[in-house]
Coordinates of C-alpha atoms (C1' of nucleotides) in Angstrom, one line a residue:
Chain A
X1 CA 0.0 0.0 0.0
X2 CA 1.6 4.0 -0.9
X3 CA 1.5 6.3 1.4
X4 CA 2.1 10.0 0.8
X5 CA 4.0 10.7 -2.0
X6 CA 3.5 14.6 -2.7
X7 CA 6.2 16.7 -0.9
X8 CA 6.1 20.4 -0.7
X9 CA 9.5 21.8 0.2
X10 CA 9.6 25.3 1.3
X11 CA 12.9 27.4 2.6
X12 CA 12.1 29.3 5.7
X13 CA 12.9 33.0 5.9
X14 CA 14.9 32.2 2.7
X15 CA 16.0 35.7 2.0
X16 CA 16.7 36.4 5.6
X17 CA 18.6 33.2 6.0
X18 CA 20.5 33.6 2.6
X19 CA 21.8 37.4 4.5
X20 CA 22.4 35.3 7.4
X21 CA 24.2 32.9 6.0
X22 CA 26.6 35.3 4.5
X23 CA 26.4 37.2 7.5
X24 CA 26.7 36.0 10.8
X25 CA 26.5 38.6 12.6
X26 CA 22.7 38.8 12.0
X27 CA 22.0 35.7 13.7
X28 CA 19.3 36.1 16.6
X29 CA 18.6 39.4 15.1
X30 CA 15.2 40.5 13.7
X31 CA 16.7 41.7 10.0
X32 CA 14.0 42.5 7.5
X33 CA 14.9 42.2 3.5
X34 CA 13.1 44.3 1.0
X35 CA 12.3 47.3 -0.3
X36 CA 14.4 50.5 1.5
X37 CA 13.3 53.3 -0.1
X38 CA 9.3 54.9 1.0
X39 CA 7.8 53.3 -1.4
X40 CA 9.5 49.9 -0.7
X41 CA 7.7 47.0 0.8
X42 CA 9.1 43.8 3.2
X43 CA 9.7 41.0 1.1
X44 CA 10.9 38.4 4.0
X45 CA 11.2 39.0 7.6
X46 CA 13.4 37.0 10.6
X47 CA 11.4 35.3 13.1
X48 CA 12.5 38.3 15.5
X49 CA 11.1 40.8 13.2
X50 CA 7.8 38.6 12.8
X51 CA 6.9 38.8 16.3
X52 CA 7.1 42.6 16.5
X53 CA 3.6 41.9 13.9
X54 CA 6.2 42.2 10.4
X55 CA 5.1 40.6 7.4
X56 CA 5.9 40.4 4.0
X57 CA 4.3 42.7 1.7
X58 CA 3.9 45.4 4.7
X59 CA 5.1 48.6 3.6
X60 CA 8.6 48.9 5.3
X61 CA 7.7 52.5 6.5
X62 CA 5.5 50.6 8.8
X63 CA 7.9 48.0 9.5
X64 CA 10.3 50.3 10.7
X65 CA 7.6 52.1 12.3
X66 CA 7.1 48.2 14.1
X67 CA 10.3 47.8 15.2
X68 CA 13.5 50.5 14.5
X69 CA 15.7 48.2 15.8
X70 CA 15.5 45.7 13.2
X71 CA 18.6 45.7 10.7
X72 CA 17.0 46.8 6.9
X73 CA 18.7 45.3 4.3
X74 CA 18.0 45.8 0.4
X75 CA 17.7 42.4 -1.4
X76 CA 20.3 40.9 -3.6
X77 CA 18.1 39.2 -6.0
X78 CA 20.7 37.7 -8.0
X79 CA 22.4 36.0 -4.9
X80 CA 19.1 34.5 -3.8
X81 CA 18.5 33.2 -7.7
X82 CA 22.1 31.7 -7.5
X83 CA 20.7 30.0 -3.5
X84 CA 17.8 29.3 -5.1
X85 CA 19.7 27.2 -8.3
X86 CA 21.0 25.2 -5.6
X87 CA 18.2 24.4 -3.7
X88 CA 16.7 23.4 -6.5
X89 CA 19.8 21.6 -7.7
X90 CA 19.7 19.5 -4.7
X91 CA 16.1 18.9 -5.2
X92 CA 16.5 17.1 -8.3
X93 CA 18.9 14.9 -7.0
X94 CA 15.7 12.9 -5.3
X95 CA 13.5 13.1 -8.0
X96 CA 13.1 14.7 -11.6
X97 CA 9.6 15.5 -11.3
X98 CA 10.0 18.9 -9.2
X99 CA 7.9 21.6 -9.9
X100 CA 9.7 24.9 -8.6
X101 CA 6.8 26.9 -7.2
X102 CA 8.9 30.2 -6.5
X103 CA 12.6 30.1 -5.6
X104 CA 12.2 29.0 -2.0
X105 CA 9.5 26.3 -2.6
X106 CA 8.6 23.3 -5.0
X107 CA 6.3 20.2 -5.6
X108 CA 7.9 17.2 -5.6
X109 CA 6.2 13.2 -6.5
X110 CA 8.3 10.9 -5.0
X111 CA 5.9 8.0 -5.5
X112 CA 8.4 7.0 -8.4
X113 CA 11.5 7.1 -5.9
X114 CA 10.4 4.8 -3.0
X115 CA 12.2 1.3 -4.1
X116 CA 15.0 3.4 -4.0
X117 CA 15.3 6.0 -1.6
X118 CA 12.2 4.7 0.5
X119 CA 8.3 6.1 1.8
X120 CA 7.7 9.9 1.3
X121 CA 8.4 10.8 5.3
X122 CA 12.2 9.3 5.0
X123 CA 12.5 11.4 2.0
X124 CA 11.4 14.4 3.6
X125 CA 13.9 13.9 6.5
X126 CA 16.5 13.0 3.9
X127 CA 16.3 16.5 2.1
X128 CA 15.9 18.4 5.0
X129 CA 19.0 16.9 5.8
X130 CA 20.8 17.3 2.7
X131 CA 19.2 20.7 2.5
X132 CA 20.8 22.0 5.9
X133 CA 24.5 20.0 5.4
X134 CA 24.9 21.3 1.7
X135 CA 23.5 24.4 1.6
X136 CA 23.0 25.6 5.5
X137 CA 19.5 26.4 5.2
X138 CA 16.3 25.1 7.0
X139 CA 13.7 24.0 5.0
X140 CA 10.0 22.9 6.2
X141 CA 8.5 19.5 4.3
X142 CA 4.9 19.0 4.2
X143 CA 4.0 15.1 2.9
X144 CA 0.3 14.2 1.7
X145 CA -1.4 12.2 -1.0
X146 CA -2.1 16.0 -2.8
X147 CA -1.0 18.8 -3.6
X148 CA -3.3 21.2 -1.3
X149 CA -2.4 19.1 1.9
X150 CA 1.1 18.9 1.5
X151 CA 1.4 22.7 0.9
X152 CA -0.4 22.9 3.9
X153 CA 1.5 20.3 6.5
X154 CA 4.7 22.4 5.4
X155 CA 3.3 25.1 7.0
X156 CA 2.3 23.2 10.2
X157 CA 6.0 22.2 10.2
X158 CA 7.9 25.8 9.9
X159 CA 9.0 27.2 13.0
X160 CA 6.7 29.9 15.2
X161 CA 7.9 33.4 16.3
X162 CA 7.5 33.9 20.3
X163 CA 8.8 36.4 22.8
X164 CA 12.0 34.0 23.5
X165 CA 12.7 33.8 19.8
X166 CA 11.5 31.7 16.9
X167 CA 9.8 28.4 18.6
X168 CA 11.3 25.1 16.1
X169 CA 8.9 23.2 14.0
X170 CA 8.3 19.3 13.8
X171 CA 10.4 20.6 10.0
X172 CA 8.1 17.4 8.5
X173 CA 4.8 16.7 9.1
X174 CA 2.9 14.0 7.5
X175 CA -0.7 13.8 6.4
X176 CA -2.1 10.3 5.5
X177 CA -4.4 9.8 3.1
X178 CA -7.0 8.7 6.2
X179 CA -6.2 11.8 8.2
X180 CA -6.3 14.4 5.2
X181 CA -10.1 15.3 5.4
X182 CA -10.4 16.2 9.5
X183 CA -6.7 17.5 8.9
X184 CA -7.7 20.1 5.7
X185 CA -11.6 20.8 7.8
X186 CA -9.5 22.1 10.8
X187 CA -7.8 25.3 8.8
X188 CA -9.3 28.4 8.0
X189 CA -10.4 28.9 4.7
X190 CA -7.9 31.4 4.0
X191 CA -5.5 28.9 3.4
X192 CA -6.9 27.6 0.5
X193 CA -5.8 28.5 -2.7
X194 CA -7.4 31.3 -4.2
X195 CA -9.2 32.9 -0.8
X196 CA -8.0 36.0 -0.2
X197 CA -9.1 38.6 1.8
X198 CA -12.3 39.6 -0.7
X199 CA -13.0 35.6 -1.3
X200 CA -12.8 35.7 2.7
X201 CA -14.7 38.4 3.0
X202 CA -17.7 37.0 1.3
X203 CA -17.6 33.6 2.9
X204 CA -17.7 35.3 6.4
X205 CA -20.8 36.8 5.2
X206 CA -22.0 33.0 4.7
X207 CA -20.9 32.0 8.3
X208 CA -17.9 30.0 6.9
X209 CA -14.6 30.6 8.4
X210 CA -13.1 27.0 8.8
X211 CA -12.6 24.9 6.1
X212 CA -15.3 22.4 7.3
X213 CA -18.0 24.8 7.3
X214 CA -17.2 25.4 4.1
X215 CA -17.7 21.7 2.8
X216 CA -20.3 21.3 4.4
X217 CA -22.0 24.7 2.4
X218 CA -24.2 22.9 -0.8
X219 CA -22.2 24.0 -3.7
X220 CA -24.8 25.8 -5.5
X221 CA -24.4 27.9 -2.4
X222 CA -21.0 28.4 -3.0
X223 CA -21.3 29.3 -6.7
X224 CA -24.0 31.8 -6.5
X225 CA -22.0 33.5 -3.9
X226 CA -18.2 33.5 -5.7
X227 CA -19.3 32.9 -9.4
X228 CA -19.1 29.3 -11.3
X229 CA -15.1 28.7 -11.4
X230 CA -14.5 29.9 -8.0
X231 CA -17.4 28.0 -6.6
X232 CA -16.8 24.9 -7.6
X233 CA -13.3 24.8 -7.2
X234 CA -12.9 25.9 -3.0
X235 CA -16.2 23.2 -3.0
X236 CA -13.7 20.5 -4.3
X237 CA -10.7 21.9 -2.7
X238 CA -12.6 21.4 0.8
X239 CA -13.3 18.1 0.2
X240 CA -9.7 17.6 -0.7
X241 CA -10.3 16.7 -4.0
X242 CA -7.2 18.1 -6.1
X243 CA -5.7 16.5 -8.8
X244 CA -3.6 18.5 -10.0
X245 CA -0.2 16.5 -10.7
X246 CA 3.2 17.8 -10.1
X247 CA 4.3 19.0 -13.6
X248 CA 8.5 20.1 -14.2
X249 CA 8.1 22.0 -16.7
X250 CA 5.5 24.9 -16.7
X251 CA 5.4 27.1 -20.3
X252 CA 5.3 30.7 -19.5
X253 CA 1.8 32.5 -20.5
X254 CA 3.3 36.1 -20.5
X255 CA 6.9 38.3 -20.0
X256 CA 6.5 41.6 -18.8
X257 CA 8.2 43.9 -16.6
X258 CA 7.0 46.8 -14.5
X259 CA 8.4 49.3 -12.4
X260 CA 7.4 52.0 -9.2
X261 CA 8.7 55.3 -9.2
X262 CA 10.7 56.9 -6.6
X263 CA 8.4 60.1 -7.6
X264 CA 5.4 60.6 -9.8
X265 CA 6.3 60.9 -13.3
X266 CA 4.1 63.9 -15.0
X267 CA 5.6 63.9 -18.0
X268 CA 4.8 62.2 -21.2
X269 CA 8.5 62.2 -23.0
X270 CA 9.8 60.7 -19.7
X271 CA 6.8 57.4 -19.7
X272 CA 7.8 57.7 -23.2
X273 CA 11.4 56.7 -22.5
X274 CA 10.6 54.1 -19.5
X275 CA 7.8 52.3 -22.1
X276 CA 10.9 51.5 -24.6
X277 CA 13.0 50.5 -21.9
X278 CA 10.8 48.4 -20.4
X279 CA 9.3 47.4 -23.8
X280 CA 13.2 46.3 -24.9
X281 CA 13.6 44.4 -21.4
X282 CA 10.8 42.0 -22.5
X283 CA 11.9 41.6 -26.1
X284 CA 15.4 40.4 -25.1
X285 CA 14.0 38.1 -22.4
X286 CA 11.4 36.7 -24.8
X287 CA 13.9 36.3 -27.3
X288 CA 16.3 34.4 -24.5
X289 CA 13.4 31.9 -23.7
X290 CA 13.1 31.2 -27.2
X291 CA 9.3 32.9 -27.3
X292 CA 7.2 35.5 -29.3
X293 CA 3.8 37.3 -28.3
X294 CA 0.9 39.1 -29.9
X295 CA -0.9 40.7 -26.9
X296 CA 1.1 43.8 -25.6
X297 CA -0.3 45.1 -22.5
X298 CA 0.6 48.7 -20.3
X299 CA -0.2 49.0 -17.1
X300 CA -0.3 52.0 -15.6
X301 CA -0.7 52.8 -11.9
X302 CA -1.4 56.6 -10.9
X303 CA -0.5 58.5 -7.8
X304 CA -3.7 58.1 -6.2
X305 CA -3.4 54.2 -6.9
X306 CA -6.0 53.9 -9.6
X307 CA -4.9 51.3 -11.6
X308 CA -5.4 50.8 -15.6
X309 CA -4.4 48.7 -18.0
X310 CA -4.4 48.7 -21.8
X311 CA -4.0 45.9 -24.4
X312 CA -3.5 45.3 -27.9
X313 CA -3.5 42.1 -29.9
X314 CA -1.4 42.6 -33.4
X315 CA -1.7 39.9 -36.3
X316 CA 2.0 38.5 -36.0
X317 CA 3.9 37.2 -33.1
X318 CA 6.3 39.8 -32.3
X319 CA 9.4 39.9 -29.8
X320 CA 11.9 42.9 -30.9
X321 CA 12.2 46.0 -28.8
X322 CA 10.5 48.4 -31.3
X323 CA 7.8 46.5 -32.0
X324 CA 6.7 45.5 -28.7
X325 CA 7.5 49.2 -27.4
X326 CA 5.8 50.7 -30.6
X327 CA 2.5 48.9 -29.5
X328 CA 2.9 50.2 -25.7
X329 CA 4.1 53.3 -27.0
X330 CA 0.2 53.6 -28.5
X331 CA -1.1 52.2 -25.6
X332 CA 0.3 55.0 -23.8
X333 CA -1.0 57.5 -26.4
X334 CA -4.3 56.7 -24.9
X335 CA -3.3 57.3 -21.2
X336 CA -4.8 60.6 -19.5
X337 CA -1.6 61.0 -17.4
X338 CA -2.8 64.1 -16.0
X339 CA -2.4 62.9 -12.4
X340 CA 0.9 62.0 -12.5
X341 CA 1.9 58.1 -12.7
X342 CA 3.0 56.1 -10.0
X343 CA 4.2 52.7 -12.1
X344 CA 4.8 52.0 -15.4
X345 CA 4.6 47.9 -16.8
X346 CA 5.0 46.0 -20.2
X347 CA 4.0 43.0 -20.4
X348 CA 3.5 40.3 -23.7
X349 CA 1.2 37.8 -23.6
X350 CA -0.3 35.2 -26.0
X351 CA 3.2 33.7 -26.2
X352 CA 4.3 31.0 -29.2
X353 CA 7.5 29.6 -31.0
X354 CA 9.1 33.1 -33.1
X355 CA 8.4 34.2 -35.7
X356 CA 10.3 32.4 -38.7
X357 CA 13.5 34.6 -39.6
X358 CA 12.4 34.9 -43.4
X359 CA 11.6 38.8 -44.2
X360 CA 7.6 39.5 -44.1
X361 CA 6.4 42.5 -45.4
X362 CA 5.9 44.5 -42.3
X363 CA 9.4 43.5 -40.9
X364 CA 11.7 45.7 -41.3
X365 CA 15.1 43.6 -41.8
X366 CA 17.4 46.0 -40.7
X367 CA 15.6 46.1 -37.3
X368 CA 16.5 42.6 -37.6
X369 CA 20.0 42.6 -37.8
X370 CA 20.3 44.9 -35.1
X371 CA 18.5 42.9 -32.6
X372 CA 20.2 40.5 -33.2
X373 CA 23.7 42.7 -32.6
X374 CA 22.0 43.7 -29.8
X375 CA 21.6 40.4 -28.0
X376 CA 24.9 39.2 -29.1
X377 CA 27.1 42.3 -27.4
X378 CA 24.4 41.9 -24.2
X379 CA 25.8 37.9 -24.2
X380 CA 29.3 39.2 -24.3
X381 CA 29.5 42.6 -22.3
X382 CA 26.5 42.2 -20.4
X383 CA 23.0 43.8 -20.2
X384 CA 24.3 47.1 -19.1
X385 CA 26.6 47.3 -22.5
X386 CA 23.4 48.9 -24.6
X387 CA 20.3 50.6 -24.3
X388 CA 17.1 52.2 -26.4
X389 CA 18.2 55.3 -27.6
X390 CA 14.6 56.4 -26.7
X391 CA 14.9 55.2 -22.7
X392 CA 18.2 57.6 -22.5
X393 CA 16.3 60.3 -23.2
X394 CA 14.3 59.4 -20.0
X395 CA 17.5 59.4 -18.2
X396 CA 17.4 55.4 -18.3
X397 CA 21.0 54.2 -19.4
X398 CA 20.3 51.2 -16.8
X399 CA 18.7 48.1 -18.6
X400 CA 16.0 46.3 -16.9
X401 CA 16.3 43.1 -15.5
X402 CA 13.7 40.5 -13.6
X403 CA 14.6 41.2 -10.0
X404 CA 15.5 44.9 -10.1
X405 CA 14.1 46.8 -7.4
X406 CA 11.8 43.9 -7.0
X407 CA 10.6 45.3 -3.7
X408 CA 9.9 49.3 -4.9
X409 CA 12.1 52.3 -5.8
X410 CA 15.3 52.6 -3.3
X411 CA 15.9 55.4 -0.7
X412 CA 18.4 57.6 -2.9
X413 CA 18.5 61.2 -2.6
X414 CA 19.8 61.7 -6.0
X415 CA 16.6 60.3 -7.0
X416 CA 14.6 63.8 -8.6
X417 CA 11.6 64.1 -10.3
X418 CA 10.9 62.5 -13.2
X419 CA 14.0 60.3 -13.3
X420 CA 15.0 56.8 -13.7
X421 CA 15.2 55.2 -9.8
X422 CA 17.9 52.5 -9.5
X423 CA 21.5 52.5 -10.5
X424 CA 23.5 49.4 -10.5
X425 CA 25.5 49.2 -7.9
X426 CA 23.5 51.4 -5.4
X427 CA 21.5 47.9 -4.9
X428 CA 24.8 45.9 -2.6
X429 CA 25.4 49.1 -0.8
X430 CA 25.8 47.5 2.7
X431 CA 28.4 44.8 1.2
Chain B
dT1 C1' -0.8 53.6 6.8
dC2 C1' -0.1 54.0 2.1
dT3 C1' 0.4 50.0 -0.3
dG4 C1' 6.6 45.9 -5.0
dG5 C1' 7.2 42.9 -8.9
dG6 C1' 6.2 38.9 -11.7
dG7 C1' 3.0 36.2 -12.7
dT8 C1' -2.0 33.2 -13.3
dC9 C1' -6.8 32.8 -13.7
dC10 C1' -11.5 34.4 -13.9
dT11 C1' -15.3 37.4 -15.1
dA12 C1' -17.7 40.8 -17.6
dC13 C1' -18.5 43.3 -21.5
dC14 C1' -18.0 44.4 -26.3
dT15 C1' -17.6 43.5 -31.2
dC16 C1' -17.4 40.7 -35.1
dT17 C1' -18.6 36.6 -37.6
dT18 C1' -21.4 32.8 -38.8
Chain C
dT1 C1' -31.7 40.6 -47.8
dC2 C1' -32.7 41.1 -43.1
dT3 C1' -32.6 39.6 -38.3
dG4 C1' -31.5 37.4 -34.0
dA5 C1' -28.8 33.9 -31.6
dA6 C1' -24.6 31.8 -30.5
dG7 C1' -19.8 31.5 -30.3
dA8 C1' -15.1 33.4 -30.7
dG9 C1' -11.9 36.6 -29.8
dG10 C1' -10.3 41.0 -27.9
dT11 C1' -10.2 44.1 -24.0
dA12 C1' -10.3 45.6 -19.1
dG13 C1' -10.2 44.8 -14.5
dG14 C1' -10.1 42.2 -10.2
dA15 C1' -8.4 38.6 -7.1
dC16 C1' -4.9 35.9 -5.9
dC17 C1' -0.2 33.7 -5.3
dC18 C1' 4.8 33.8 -3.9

DNA sequence: TCTGGGGTCCTACCTCTT
DNA sequence: TCTGAAGAGGTAGGACCC
């Protein structure tokens, strides 16, 4: 007879641990990672800093606000990719079918591995062991027959913040197949996926707060209250019913890139130079991944918060800097930017294989040959080496990468008006 | 207390085509 | 030829996840 098979594997305090682990000197400290400038926002917070009430995606105005004695540190997004790698790296080594979830967390099956390396719970002890002695982080394993329950146990197995510092977890807990029901009917509903706080909201106004209640709502109940999709789905999801396999290799639906001001952008020639750097950010990493879309989309978020976004479909898959930013670029045309903007995005959707290099009518082939220059000195001198000519007008020599600023604009007083936030180099300050 | 960035999925509405 | 229904596709926005 199997027993659980379906691990989820997820780092705890990953950033925070990666700092610590390069530093430490923050050990036993509450440090907080993310966003340092006003507009920034916590992206992972030490047990320390967690039981002075900080959380990620809390403004770190208010965290500091929470507790000033915490250390702030800026992320280093490309030293938690390269942790991540190996996390993941180490992962594989137990099975292949891993399904990275977000850097610090995956899906693994392991009902393939069990002749070799044996049930699911000896696995789980085995990587958390391999986990701490190869890479000197802690990691948290839930194991279940699904998905939903083994994303769940991990949680029950992380470690809890308390006034004597962080309180260790089990680091595995196991949910049988015969337990899963009463163990899924005894969480709140909010930690199912897809509730959050509006989906929440409008159960409470049903009575349902735990899980159970909300199984044992009729479905019909449930639909006419969240819609068809949504419905159905938390019905099933209560009732542990969740299918969804572990799958390695997910295809990307869309590329985009967007980016928060240190100060509210009024003017139109400036957007006009962020939309082609952004714009030529997404070409370069759709061409990377191999990939071409025809839906362009701008987002635009303005001071008061109001959020819009605008989308074109064109006829031909597309994935050069000018064409994607000459589709924003009209997008943008469109915009009342009156109020000043807050943050800029480009994204391309709609993705599929390139187009075929042949010349088409509406292709310019010069615009060719310079992407393709373009990528070639970016492989060889790095992404910095070249930029839009349209973006330096915006002050934006910098070339935008996934990760930059990935928790807002950083505090830098050189920061005016209307200018480019970020500089490279300004992001390992404390190092 | 003032709210990041990179995504996915769903819903509603509109227009166009059959 | 006109009309209405149904479906497909595009567009916009919201909720959610890490």
């Amino acid at each position: 007879m199997a027993g659980p098979t379906i691990l989820h594997v997820d780092l705890d305090a990953f950033f925070v641990a990666v700092e610590v682990a390069d530093d430490p000197s923050l050990a036993g400290r509450p440090v907080v990672v993310g966003g340092t400038g006003t507009r920034g926002v916590v992206a992972a917070a030490s047990y320390e800093a967690r039981y002075h009430g900080i959380h990620s995606a809390m403004p770190t105005a208010r965290a500091r606000r929470l507790c000033p004695d915490a250390v702030f540190i800026p992320g280093r997004h490309d030293r938690y990719r390269e942790a991540s790698a190996a996390f993941h790296a180490v992962l594989q080594t137990f099975t292949p079918l891993v399904e990275g979830i977000a850097l610090d967390e995956a899906f693994l099956d392991v009902g393939g591995a069990a002749r070799l390396l044996g049930d699911g719970p000896a696995i789980a002890w085995a990587l958390r062991a391999r986990v701490a002695d190869d890479l000197g982080l802690s990691c948290s394993v839930g194991v279940a027959p699904r998905k939903l329950t083994a994303k769940l146990a991990s949680e029950s197995a992380k470690p809890r913040p308390s006034a004597r510092g962080p309180v260790a977890g089990s680091g595995v807990v196991v949910v049988g197949a015969d337990d899963e029901i009463a163990f899924l009917h005894r969480h709140p509903v909010a930690s199912l996926w897809g509730v959050g706080p509006a989906t929440q909201q409008r159960l409470a106004g049903l009575g349902v707060t735990p899980v159970g209640q909300l199984a044992a709502l009729p479905v019909e109940v449930g639909i006419r209250t969240l819609g068809e999709a949504a419905g159905r789905r938390l019905h099933d999801l209560a009732w542990a019913r969740d299918e969804r396999p572990v799958e390695p290799q997910r295809q990307a639906k869309s590329v985009g890139h967007e980016e928060t001001f240190a100060v509210d952008v009024h003017q139109r020639p400036v957007l006009e130079g962020h939309t082609a750097r952004l714009a030529d950010a997404v070409a370069a990493r759709l061409r990377r991944a191999g990939l071409a879309g025809r839906c362009v989309q701008l987002k635009v978020r303005f001071g008061d918060f109001r959020t819009i976004t605008r989308s074109h479909t064109v006829t031909d898959p597309i994935d050069t800097g000018p064409a994607v930013a000459g589709a924003a670029r009209q997008l943008l045309d469109g915009v009342d930017i009156g109020s000043g903007v807050r943050l800029l995005g480009v994204s391309v959707s709609l993705l599929g294989p390139p187009p075929a290099r042949q010349l088409r009518l509406d292709d310019d082939p010069s615009w060719r040959e310079v992407t393709d220059a373009i990528d070639e000195i970016r492989v060889r001198y790095g992404d910095d080496a070249i930029a839009p000519g349209a973006a330096l007008g915006a002050g934006g020599v910098r070339t935008r990468r996934a990760g930059d600023h990935q928790w807002g604009p950083e505090a830098d007083h050189r920061q005016g008006p209307d200018r480019v936030v970020g500089a490279r180099g300004e992001w390992d300050d404390r190092r």
